[in-house]
Amino acid sequence: MIASSYKRRDKLREKQATKVVEALATGDIQSGTSLNQKVGIKRPCDTRWGSHFGSLLNIKRTYSSICEVLEDIKVDSYYQDHRAEARRLLKSLQTFDFIFCLHLMVDILGVTSRCKKKDQDIVNEMHQVRSSKTRLKQMRNEGWKPLLNDVTLFCKKCDIEILNMEDPYYNGASRRKGLQINNLHHYKIDVFIAVIDMQSQELNNRFNEVNISLLVYMASFCPSKYFQAFNVEELLKMATFYSNEFQEHDIGTLRASLQNYIVDVRGDARFNNLKGIGNLAKMMVETNKHTIYPMVYLLLKLALILPVATSTVERAFSAMKLIKSDLRNKMGDQFMNDCLVSYIEKDVLDGISNDILIDFFRDMKTHREQL
């Protein structure tokens, strides 16, 4: 509603600048280098937690200015649809429920948005994942009262009605079913704890202990800084996860190969200044060291396959929302699997001509129209 018009965006910036000047005059905020920068409404990306955090944080910072711009649109807009949309948005924004969810998601995404997978510093990133899991547990156990206090103060500042937590909670479903729960139960159990548990479960599913260990062990192959991260013991632990490739009696041979390998590559100038294990694998092939240390090269290939397999699965899940949309929400699992195969295996499908597909469907059964 606001970002679609340059005039509205300029009005939002003007109103926010005015509020910053007033806050500086009253001493509510401090002035200084890089403080109180211009803040706009960021459009979040579909798959980036950090972008959602930035978007919600900006909405929280400019909340009162956004409401004022929507008030102007509701009164002064030439188009009736815009006035109706601004009225609907204001009705949603100026509620305790919106303010509570806004603060909750800012707090949660402030924890999870730090989780970024990068090959160069995968060890620290996995420590970030572990710390994020711990922070979510602490927030679940101790974060309710601080969150409620922040929401209450924000509502008082913006003249929003504050709900009494002991009053009965009602919505359309609860009225029909006669559920007797109060606002405290709804916001603490059904929203606060439920959302934190959902985020914790997602982190556990994406980064369980096995996945974290594999990613940490994989970082031992990193050739940066003269193979500083190389660790024989961690690579041997990584090999134990691939029991089909490395039998128990192969571990001793692999240990000796790794010890010889690291001395060899550190003394070879061609391996200096490599970045990433992908470049390391290419250099091993170019220098023919993959034949000298076949078990080390096999372990390196398995390390390269791991992120590719993970991203392939992630893309498959991302494709589900394209295949099974709101208009096709009753699609069965088998039909969705068939559609996903054709979407994921595009290289294979490109080799099949349209004539073959037409002949296949023509031979299945008779049709009303001739194909």
mmCIF file of C-alpha atoms in Angstrom:
data_model
loop_
_atom_site.group_PDB
_atom_site.id
_atom_site.type_symbol
_atom_site.label_atom_id
_atom_site.label_comp_id
_atom_site.label_asym_id
_atom_site.label_seq_id
_atom_site.Cartn_x
_atom_site.Cartn_y
_atom_site.Cartn_z
ATOM 1 C CA MET A 1 0.000 0.000 0.000
ATOM 2 C CA ILE A 2 2.777 2.454 0.890
ATOM 3 C CA ALA A 3 5.647 1.210 -1.259
ATOM 4 C CA SER A 4 3.553 1.336 -4.439
ATOM 5 C CA SER A 5 3.670 5.147 -4.453
ATOM 6 C CA TYR A 6 6.737 7.409 -4.311
ATOM 7 C CA LYS A 7 4.586 10.112 -2.734
ATOM 8 C CA ARG A 8 3.530 7.823 0.102
ATOM 9 C CA ARG A 9 7.088 6.623 0.675
ATOM 10 C CA ASP A 10 8.307 10.221 0.866
ATOM 11 C CA LYS A 11 5.505 11.014 3.299
ATOM 12 C CA LEU A 12 6.532 8.051 5.456
ATOM 13 C CA ARG A 13 10.142 9.263 5.524
ATOM 14 C CA GLU A 14 9.050 12.798 6.406
ATOM 15 C CA LYS A 15 6.855 11.636 9.256
ATOM 16 C CA GLN A 16 9.579 9.352 10.579
ATOM 17 C CA ALA A 17 12.185 12.134 10.352
ATOM 18 C CA THR A 18 9.868 14.428 12.312
ATOM 19 C CA LYS A 19 9.439 11.819 15.033
ATOM 20 C CA VAL A 20 13.212 11.297 15.244
ATOM 21 C CA VAL A 21 13.749 15.047 15.699
ATOM 22 C CA GLU A 22 11.101 15.130 18.435
ATOM 23 C CA ALA A 23 12.626 12.113 20.176
ATOM 24 C CA LEU A 24 16.084 13.714 20.068
ATOM 25 C CA ALA A 25 14.673 16.895 21.578
ATOM 26 C CA THR A 26 13.034 15.007 24.460
ATOM 27 C CA GLY A 27 16.080 12.781 25.030
ATOM 28 C CA ASP A 28 14.261 9.522 24.213
ATOM 29 C CA ILE A 29 16.982 8.556 21.723
ATOM 30 C CA GLN A 30 20.667 9.434 21.456
ATOM 31 C CA SER A 31 22.447 11.082 18.553
ATOM 32 C CA GLY A 32 25.719 9.866 17.130
ATOM 33 C CA THR A 33 27.537 8.460 14.138
ATOM 34 C CA SER A 34 25.483 5.853 12.190
ATOM 35 C CA LEU A 35 22.532 6.338 14.549
ATOM 36 C CA ASN A 36 18.982 7.241 13.519
ATOM 37 C CA GLN A 37 19.465 6.436 9.846
ATOM 38 C CA LYS A 38 16.592 6.619 7.374
ATOM 39 C CA VAL A 39 14.417 3.525 7.651
ATOM 40 C CA GLY A 40 12.145 2.227 4.903
ATOM 41 C CA ILE A 41 9.839 -0.761 4.583
ATOM 42 C CA LYS A 42 11.904 -3.652 3.270
ATOM 43 C CA ARG A 43 10.322 -6.340 1.143
ATOM 44 C CA PRO A 44 11.330 -9.720 2.623
ATOM 45 C CA CYS A 45 12.786 -12.521 0.535
ATOM 46 C CA ASP A 46 10.991 -15.881 0.495
ATOM 47 C CA THR A 47 13.780 -17.991 1.967
ATOM 48 C CA ARG A 48 15.851 -15.624 4.101
ATOM 49 C CA TRP A 49 15.129 -15.434 7.830
ATOM 50 C CA GLY A 50 17.406 -12.407 8.078
ATOM 51 C CA SER A 51 15.347 -10.466 5.523
ATOM 52 C CA HIS A 52 12.146 -11.159 7.483
ATOM 53 C CA PHE A 53 13.873 -9.940 10.644
ATOM 54 C CA GLY A 54 14.928 -6.711 8.937
ATOM 55 C CA SER A 55 11.434 -6.125 7.537
ATOM 56 C CA LEU A 56 9.668 -6.645 10.862
ATOM 57 C CA LEU A 57 12.261 -4.579 12.722
ATOM 58 C CA ASN A 58 11.694 -1.661 10.355
ATOM 59 C CA ILE A 59 7.929 -1.955 10.783
ATOM 60 C CA LYS A 60 8.413 -1.868 14.552
ATOM 61 C CA ARG A 61 10.606 1.232 14.305
ATOM 62 C CA THR A 62 8.274 3.141 11.979
ATOM 63 C CA TYR A 63 4.979 1.755 13.298
ATOM 64 C CA SER A 64 3.406 5.071 14.286
ATOM 65 C CA SER A 65 4.509 6.721 11.034
ATOM 66 C CA ILE A 66 3.026 3.858 9.010
ATOM 67 C CA CYS A 67 -0.296 4.230 10.825
ATOM 68 C CA GLU A 68 -0.332 7.972 10.148
ATOM 69 C CA VAL A 69 0.321 7.456 6.430
ATOM 70 C CA LEU A 70 -2.476 4.871 6.273
ATOM 71 C CA GLU A 71 -4.782 7.316 8.053
ATOM 72 C CA ASP A 72 -4.039 9.893 5.342
ATOM 73 C CA ILE A 73 -4.721 7.318 2.626
ATOM 74 C CA LYS A 74 -7.995 6.332 4.287
ATOM 75 C CA VAL A 75 -9.194 9.951 4.206
ATOM 76 C CA ASP A 76 -7.549 11.561 1.188
ATOM 77 C CA SER A 77 -7.085 8.802 -1.402
ATOM 78 C CA TYR A 78 -8.963 9.329 -4.670
ATOM 79 C CA TYR A 79 -9.623 5.597 -5.135
ATOM 80 C CA GLN A 80 -12.236 3.860 -3.046
ATOM 81 C CA ASP A 81 -10.312 0.557 -3.116
ATOM 82 C CA HIS A 82 -7.266 2.237 -1.594
ATOM 83 C CA ARG A 83 -9.359 3.824 1.143
ATOM 84 C CA ALA A 84 -10.965 0.485 1.950
ATOM 85 C CA GLU A 85 -7.597 -1.319 1.964
ATOM 86 C CA ALA A 86 -6.053 1.339 4.237
ATOM 87 C CA ARG A 87 -9.036 1.029 6.599
ATOM 88 C CA ARG A 88 -8.634 -2.751 6.708
ATOM 89 C CA LEU A 89 -4.878 -2.525 7.340
ATOM 90 C CA LEU A 90 -5.339 -0.005 10.134
ATOM 91 C CA LYS A 91 -7.923 -2.209 11.785
ATOM 92 C CA SER A 92 -5.414 -5.077 11.808
ATOM 93 C CA LEU A 93 -2.342 -3.055 12.755
ATOM 94 C CA GLN A 94 -3.935 -1.208 15.660
ATOM 95 C CA THR A 95 -4.681 -4.312 17.701
ATOM 96 C CA PHE A 96 -2.981 -5.968 20.642
ATOM 97 C CA ASP A 97 -2.770 -9.192 18.636
ATOM 98 C CA PHE A 98 -0.676 -7.603 15.876
ATOM 99 C CA ILE A 99 1.651 -5.852 18.325
ATOM 100 C CA PHE A 100 2.165 -9.069 20.281
ATOM 101 C CA CYS A 101 2.966 -11.112 17.166
ATOM 102 C CA LEU A 102 5.241 -8.364 15.837
ATOM 103 C CA HIS A 103 7.340 -8.298 19.022
ATOM 104 C CA LEU A 104 7.357 -12.093 19.262
ATOM 105 C CA MET A 105 8.644 -12.604 15.727
ATOM 106 C CA VAL A 106 11.250 -9.840 16.082
ATOM 107 C CA ASP A 107 12.605 -11.611 19.174
ATOM 108 C CA ILE A 108 12.566 -15.075 17.590
ATOM 109 C CA LEU A 109 14.019 -14.022 14.235
ATOM 110 C CA GLY A 110 16.633 -12.004 16.116
ATOM 111 C CA VAL A 111 17.915 -15.373 17.325
ATOM 112 C CA THR A 112 17.472 -17.544 14.231
ATOM 113 C CA SER A 113 18.531 -14.958 11.630
ATOM 114 C CA ARG A 114 22.160 -15.437 12.705
ATOM 115 C CA CYS A 115 22.170 -18.954 11.245
ATOM 116 C CA LYS A 116 23.953 -18.576 7.895
ATOM 117 C CA LYS A 117 25.763 -21.473 6.261
ATOM 118 C CA LYS A 118 29.100 -20.465 4.757
ATOM 119 C CA ASP A 119 31.827 -22.854 3.691
ATOM 120 C CA GLN A 120 34.669 -20.609 4.857
ATOM 121 C CA ASP A 121 33.583 -20.512 8.507
ATOM 122 C CA ILE A 122 31.305 -23.507 8.902
ATOM 123 C CA VAL A 123 32.571 -24.313 12.403
ATOM 124 C CA ASN A 124 31.525 -20.961 13.822
ATOM 125 C CA GLU A 125 28.215 -21.189 11.983
ATOM 126 C CA MET A 126 27.442 -24.530 13.605
ATOM 127 C CA HIS A 127 28.260 -23.014 16.974
ATOM 128 C CA GLN A 128 25.760 -20.294 16.092
ATOM 129 C CA VAL A 129 23.149 -22.959 15.410
ATOM 130 C CA ARG A 130 23.779 -24.591 18.779
ATOM 131 C CA SER A 131 23.629 -21.238 20.558
ATOM 132 C CA SER A 132 20.378 -20.408 18.733
ATOM 133 C CA LYS A 133 18.824 -23.626 20.013
ATOM 134 C CA THR A 134 19.921 -22.736 23.543
ATOM 135 C CA ARG A 135 18.562 -19.185 23.221
ATOM 136 C CA LEU A 136 15.189 -20.490 22.072
ATOM 137 C CA LYS A 137 15.025 -22.763 25.116
ATOM 138 C CA GLN A 138 15.871 -19.856 27.397
ATOM 139 C CA MET A 139 13.256 -17.701 25.688
ATOM 140 C CA ARG A 140 10.639 -20.420 26.132
ATOM 141 C CA ASN A 141 11.362 -20.726 29.857
ATOM 142 C CA GLU A 142 12.100 -17.116 30.783
ATOM 143 C CA GLY A 143 10.993 -14.846 27.945
ATOM 144 C CA TRP A 144 7.241 -14.567 28.513
ATOM 145 C CA LYS A 145 7.234 -11.757 31.105
ATOM 146 C CA PRO A 146 9.835 -9.555 29.327
ATOM 147 C CA LEU A 147 7.923 -9.955 26.058
ATOM 148 C CA LEU A 148 4.597 -9.077 27.655
ATOM 149 C CA ASN A 149 6.157 -6.018 29.319
ATOM 150 C CA ASP A 150 7.583 -4.808 25.999
ATOM 151 C CA VAL A 151 4.232 -5.309 24.267
ATOM 152 C CA THR A 152 2.399 -3.461 27.047
ATOM 153 C CA LEU A 153 4.770 -0.486 26.902
ATOM 154 C CA PHE A 154 4.524 -0.337 23.108
ATOM 155 C CA CYS A 155 0.714 -0.411 23.248
ATOM 156 C CA LYS A 156 0.646 2.392 25.815
ATOM 157 C CA LYS A 157 2.969 4.480 23.677
ATOM 158 C CA CYS A 158 0.817 3.991 20.566
ATOM 159 C CA ASP A 159 -2.587 4.265 22.359
ATOM 160 C CA ILE A 160 -3.593 0.678 21.615
ATOM 161 C CA GLU A 161 -6.028 -1.147 23.865
ATOM 162 C CA ILE A 162 -4.240 -3.570 26.193
ATOM 163 C CA LEU A 163 -5.999 -6.860 26.802
ATOM 164 C CA ASN A 164 -6.545 -8.193 30.284
ATOM 165 C CA MET A 165 -4.838 -11.574 30.368
ATOM 166 C CA GLU A 166 -7.481 -12.957 32.751
ATOM 167 C CA ASP A 167 -10.409 -12.120 30.456
ATOM 168 C CA PRO A 168 -11.879 -14.908 28.287
ATOM 169 C CA TYR A 169 -10.393 -15.195 24.836
ATOM 170 C CA TYR A 170 -12.915 -15.202 22.016
ATOM 171 C CA ASN A 171 -12.723 -15.593 18.289
ATOM 172 C CA GLY A 172 -15.078 -17.095 15.769
ATOM 173 C CA ALA A 173 -14.017 -20.703 16.406
ATOM 174 C CA SER A 174 -13.951 -20.465 20.186
ATOM 175 C CA ARG A 175 -17.464 -18.981 20.324
ATOM 176 C CA ARG A 176 -18.918 -21.825 18.284
ATOM 177 C CA LYS A 177 -17.123 -24.583 20.149
ATOM 178 C CA GLY A 178 -17.604 -23.044 23.572
ATOM 179 C CA LEU A 179 -13.931 -23.259 24.522
ATOM 180 C CA GLN A 180 -13.270 -21.634 27.903
ATOM 181 C CA ILE A 181 -9.726 -20.267 27.706
ATOM 182 C CA ASN A 182 -8.475 -16.849 28.751
ATOM 183 C CA ASN A 183 -6.169 -14.463 26.945
ATOM 184 C CA LEU A 184 -3.185 -15.641 28.996
ATOM 185 C CA HIS A 185 -3.632 -19.223 27.820
ATOM 186 C CA HIS A 186 -4.055 -18.172 24.193
ATOM 187 C CA TYR A 187 -1.096 -15.809 23.934
ATOM 188 C CA LYS A 188 1.280 -17.756 26.147
ATOM 189 C CA ILE A 189 0.461 -21.366 25.250
ATOM 190 C CA ASP A 190 -1.179 -21.243 21.822
ATOM 191 C CA VAL A 191 1.045 -18.481 20.382
ATOM 192 C CA PHE A 192 4.227 -17.832 22.372
ATOM 193 C CA ILE A 193 5.222 -21.404 23.274
ATOM 194 C CA ALA A 194 3.762 -22.906 20.094
ATOM 195 C CA VAL A 195 5.771 -20.626 17.789
ATOM 196 C CA ILE A 196 9.009 -21.119 19.728
ATOM 197 C CA ASP A 197 8.510 -24.897 19.654
ATOM 198 C CA MET A 198 7.889 -24.740 15.918
ATOM 199 C CA GLN A 199 11.115 -22.795 15.349
ATOM 200 C CA SER A 200 13.060 -25.159 17.608
ATOM 201 C CA GLN A 201 11.688 -28.165 15.761
ATOM 202 C CA GLU A 202 12.654 -26.646 12.416
ATOM 203 C CA LEU A 203 16.204 -26.044 13.625
ATOM 204 C CA ASN A 204 16.402 -29.583 15.001
ATOM 205 C CA ASN A 205 15.117 -31.046 11.731
ATOM 206 C CA ARG A 206 17.509 -29.034 9.598
ATOM 207 C CA PHE A 207 20.505 -29.220 11.937
ATOM 208 C CA ASN A 208 20.404 -32.337 14.083
ATOM 209 C CA GLU A 209 23.560 -33.481 15.828
ATOM 210 C CA VAL A 210 24.559 -35.747 12.941
ATOM 211 C CA ASN A 211 24.236 -32.950 10.369
ATOM 212 C CA ILE A 212 26.086 -30.492 12.575
ATOM 213 C CA SER A 213 28.892 -32.981 13.168
ATOM 214 C CA LEU A 214 29.206 -33.728 9.449
ATOM 215 C CA LEU A 215 29.412 -30.038 8.560
ATOM 216 C CA VAL A 216 32.003 -29.398 11.265
ATOM 217 C CA TYR A 217 34.079 -32.392 10.192
ATOM 218 C CA MET A 218 33.779 -31.328 6.546
ATOM 219 C CA ALA A 219 35.390 -27.988 7.423
ATOM 220 C CA SER A 220 38.609 -29.848 8.276
ATOM 221 C CA PHE A 221 39.262 -30.154 4.532
ATOM 222 C CA CYS A 222 39.220 -26.378 4.051
ATOM 223 C CA PRO A 223 42.557 -25.351 2.424
ATOM 224 C CA SER A 224 42.435 -21.724 3.590
ATOM 225 C CA LYS A 225 45.325 -20.316 5.625
ATOM 226 C CA TYR A 226 47.729 -23.153 4.808
ATOM 227 C CA PHE A 227 45.203 -25.893 5.758
ATOM 228 C CA GLN A 228 44.857 -24.434 9.236
ATOM 229 C CA ALA A 229 41.547 -26.223 9.901
ATOM 230 C CA PHE A 230 42.896 -29.684 9.003
ATOM 231 C CA ASN A 231 42.185 -32.252 11.728
ATOM 232 C CA VAL A 232 42.848 -35.964 11.228
ATOM 233 C CA GLU A 233 40.642 -37.122 14.113
ATOM 234 C CA GLU A 234 37.592 -35.192 12.910
ATOM 235 C CA LEU A 235 37.981 -36.527 9.375
ATOM 236 C CA LEU A 236 38.189 -40.061 10.746
ATOM 237 C CA LYS A 237 34.965 -39.442 12.688
ATOM 238 C CA MET A 238 33.401 -38.201 9.470
ATOM 239 C CA ALA A 239 34.414 -41.422 7.710
ATOM 240 C CA THR A 240 32.581 -43.490 10.356
ATOM 241 C CA PHE A 241 29.287 -41.978 9.159
ATOM 242 C CA TYR A 242 29.855 -43.596 5.749
ATOM 243 C CA SER A 243 30.088 -47.223 6.803
ATOM 244 C CA ASN A 244 29.348 -48.487 3.277
ATOM 245 C CA GLU A 245 32.374 -46.660 1.882
ATOM 246 C CA PHE A 246 34.803 -47.080 4.783
ATOM 247 C CA GLN A 247 34.858 -50.403 6.580
ATOM 248 C CA GLU A 248 36.196 -50.664 10.095
ATOM 249 C CA HIS A 249 39.504 -52.085 8.917
ATOM 250 C CA ASP A 250 39.921 -49.146 6.472
ATOM 251 C CA ILE A 251 40.113 -46.523 9.223
ATOM 252 C CA GLY A 252 43.769 -47.300 9.997
ATOM 253 C CA THR A 253 44.702 -47.015 6.336
ATOM 254 C CA LEU A 254 42.762 -43.761 6.038
ATOM 255 C CA ARG A 255 44.598 -42.316 9.054
ATOM 256 C CA ALA A 256 47.970 -42.975 7.434
ATOM 257 C CA SER A 257 46.768 -41.561 4.101
ATOM 258 C CA LEU A 258 45.531 -38.371 5.756
ATOM 259 C CA GLN A 259 48.823 -37.871 7.591
ATOM 260 C CA ASN A 260 50.810 -38.336 4.382
ATOM 261 C CA TYR A 261 48.341 -36.179 2.416
ATOM 262 C CA ILE A 262 48.588 -33.111 4.654
ATOM 263 C CA VAL A 263 52.390 -33.128 4.588
ATOM 264 C CA ASP A 264 52.313 -33.453 0.798
ATOM 265 C CA VAL A 265 49.831 -30.641 0.048
ATOM 266 C CA ARG A 266 51.368 -28.231 2.550
ATOM 267 C CA GLY A 267 54.708 -28.675 0.820
ATOM 268 C CA ASP A 268 53.241 -28.224 -2.675
ATOM 269 C CA ALA A 269 53.112 -24.561 -3.800
ATOM 270 C CA ARG A 270 50.254 -25.347 -6.198
ATOM 271 C CA PHE A 271 47.942 -25.821 -3.205
ATOM 272 C CA ASN A 272 48.690 -22.407 -1.738
ATOM 273 C CA ASN A 273 45.932 -19.768 -1.758
ATOM 274 C CA LEU A 274 43.146 -22.234 -2.508
ATOM 275 C CA LYS A 275 39.666 -21.238 -1.359
ATOM 276 C CA GLY A 276 37.015 -23.857 -0.659
ATOM 277 C CA ILE A 277 37.063 -27.616 -0.837
ATOM 278 C CA GLY A 278 35.714 -27.492 -4.395
ATOM 279 C CA ASN A 279 38.932 -25.873 -5.627
ATOM 280 C CA LEU A 280 40.878 -28.362 -3.518
ATOM 281 C CA ALA A 281 39.220 -31.297 -5.298
ATOM 282 C CA LYS A 282 39.976 -29.765 -8.721
ATOM 283 C CA MET A 283 43.619 -29.234 -7.808
ATOM 284 C CA MET A 284 43.948 -32.820 -6.586
ATOM 285 C CA VAL A 285 42.720 -34.047 -9.972
ATOM 286 C CA GLU A 286 44.960 -31.636 -11.886
ATOM 287 C CA THR A 287 48.020 -32.728 -9.905
ATOM 288 C CA ASN A 288 46.992 -36.419 -10.077
ATOM 289 C CA LYS A 289 47.024 -36.670 -6.284
ATOM 290 C CA HIS A 290 43.541 -38.201 -6.342
ATOM 291 C CA THR A 291 45.193 -41.421 -7.527
ATOM 292 C CA ILE A 292 47.917 -41.219 -4.888
ATOM 293 C CA TYR A 293 45.424 -40.716 -2.039
ATOM 294 C CA PRO A 294 42.230 -42.422 -3.295
ATOM 295 C CA MET A 295 40.652 -42.804 0.145
ATOM 296 C CA VAL A 296 41.267 -39.142 0.991
ATOM 297 C CA TYR A 297 39.796 -38.099 -2.355
ATOM 298 C CA LEU A 298 36.746 -40.317 -1.759
ATOM 299 C CA LEU A 299 36.167 -38.662 1.607
ATOM 300 C CA LEU A 300 36.569 -35.260 -0.059
ATOM 301 C CA LYS A 301 33.968 -36.163 -2.691
ATOM 302 C CA LEU A 302 31.536 -37.225 0.030
ATOM 303 C CA ALA A 303 32.084 -33.863 1.709
ATOM 304 C CA LEU A 304 31.271 -32.116 -1.567
ATOM 305 C CA ILE A 305 28.132 -34.181 -2.098
ATOM 306 C CA LEU A 306 26.705 -33.311 1.343
ATOM 307 C CA PRO A 307 25.777 -29.642 0.694
ATOM 308 C CA VAL A 308 24.582 -30.482 -2.823
ATOM 309 C CA ALA A 309 22.255 -33.185 -1.505
ATOM 310 C CA THR A 310 21.001 -30.826 1.205
ATOM 311 C CA SER A 311 20.272 -28.003 -1.246
ATOM 312 C CA THR A 312 18.539 -30.449 -3.622
ATOM 313 C CA VAL A 313 16.173 -31.510 -0.863
ATOM 314 C CA GLU A 314 15.550 -27.878 0.103
ATOM 315 C CA ARG A 315 14.719 -26.984 -3.497
ATOM 316 C CA ALA A 316 12.341 -29.939 -3.702
ATOM 317 C CA PHE A 317 10.465 -28.680 -0.649
ATOM 318 C CA SER A 318 10.439 -25.152 -2.081
ATOM 319 C CA ALA A 319 8.924 -26.523 -5.290
ATOM 320 C CA MET A 320 6.023 -28.060 -3.355
ATOM 321 C CA LYS A 321 4.325 -24.690 -2.916
ATOM 322 C CA LEU A 322 4.499 -24.195 -6.690
ATOM 323 C CA ILE A 323 2.983 -27.599 -7.406
ATOM 324 C CA LYS A 324 0.464 -27.837 -4.566
ATOM 325 C CA SER A 325 -0.924 -24.317 -4.435
ATOM 326 C CA ASP A 326 -4.027 -22.917 -2.746
ATOM 327 C CA LEU A 327 -6.033 -23.715 -5.863
ATOM 328 C CA ARG A 328 -4.770 -27.309 -5.894
ATOM 329 C CA ASN A 329 -4.743 -27.982 -2.158
ATOM 330 C CA LYS A 330 -6.615 -31.298 -2.520
ATOM 331 C CA MET A 331 -3.918 -32.848 -4.697
ATOM 332 C CA GLY A 332 -3.050 -36.381 -3.578
ATOM 333 C CA ASP A 333 0.440 -37.383 -2.488
ATOM 334 C CA GLN A 334 1.041 -39.719 -5.438
ATOM 335 C CA PHE A 335 0.077 -37.135 -8.043
ATOM 336 C CA MET A 336 2.158 -34.489 -6.267
ATOM 337 C CA ASN A 337 5.162 -36.845 -6.213
ATOM 338 C CA ASP A 338 4.796 -37.427 -9.953
ATOM 339 C CA CYS A 339 4.628 -33.679 -10.593
ATOM 340 C CA LEU A 340 7.655 -33.054 -8.396
ATOM 341 C CA VAL A 341 9.698 -35.671 -10.261
ATOM 342 C CA SER A 342 9.082 -33.875 -13.547
ATOM 343 C CA TYR A 343 9.904 -30.540 -11.901
ATOM 344 C CA ILE A 344 13.077 -31.664 -10.130
ATOM 345 C CA GLU A 345 14.488 -33.925 -12.857
ATOM 346 C CA LYS A 346 14.326 -31.284 -15.571
ATOM 347 C CA ASP A 347 17.456 -32.543 -17.315
ATOM 348 C CA VAL A 348 15.903 -35.974 -17.804
ATOM 349 C CA LEU A 349 12.562 -34.539 -18.901
ATOM 350 C CA ASP A 350 14.208 -32.320 -21.534
ATOM 351 C CA GLY A 351 15.350 -35.455 -23.343
ATOM 352 C CA ILE A 352 11.780 -36.703 -23.810
ATOM 353 C CA SER A 353 10.039 -35.373 -26.893
ATOM 354 C CA ASN A 354 6.442 -34.173 -26.951
ATOM 355 C CA ASP A 355 5.521 -36.836 -29.499
ATOM 356 C CA ILE A 356 6.452 -39.593 -27.053
ATOM 357 C CA LEU A 357 4.266 -38.045 -24.357
ATOM 358 C CA ILE A 358 1.344 -37.644 -26.769
ATOM 359 C CA ASP A 359 1.631 -41.282 -27.874
ATOM 360 C CA PHE A 360 1.790 -42.401 -24.237
ATOM 361 C CA PHE A 361 -1.427 -40.612 -23.273
ATOM 362 C CA ARG A 362 -3.145 -41.671 -26.501
ATOM 363 C CA ASP A 363 -2.480 -45.332 -25.761
ATOM 364 C CA MET A 364 -3.728 -45.122 -22.164
ATOM 365 C CA LYS A 365 -7.462 -44.985 -23.033
ATOM 366 C CA THR A 366 -9.849 -43.495 -25.539
ATOM 367 C CA HIS A 367 -10.469 -39.769 -25.346
ATOM 368 C CA ARG A 368 -13.288 -37.584 -26.496
ATOM 369 C CA GLU A 369 -10.897 -35.608 -28.645
ATOM 370 C CA GLN A 370 -8.264 -37.072 -30.898
ATOM 371 C CA LEU A 371 -4.761 -36.180 -29.677
#
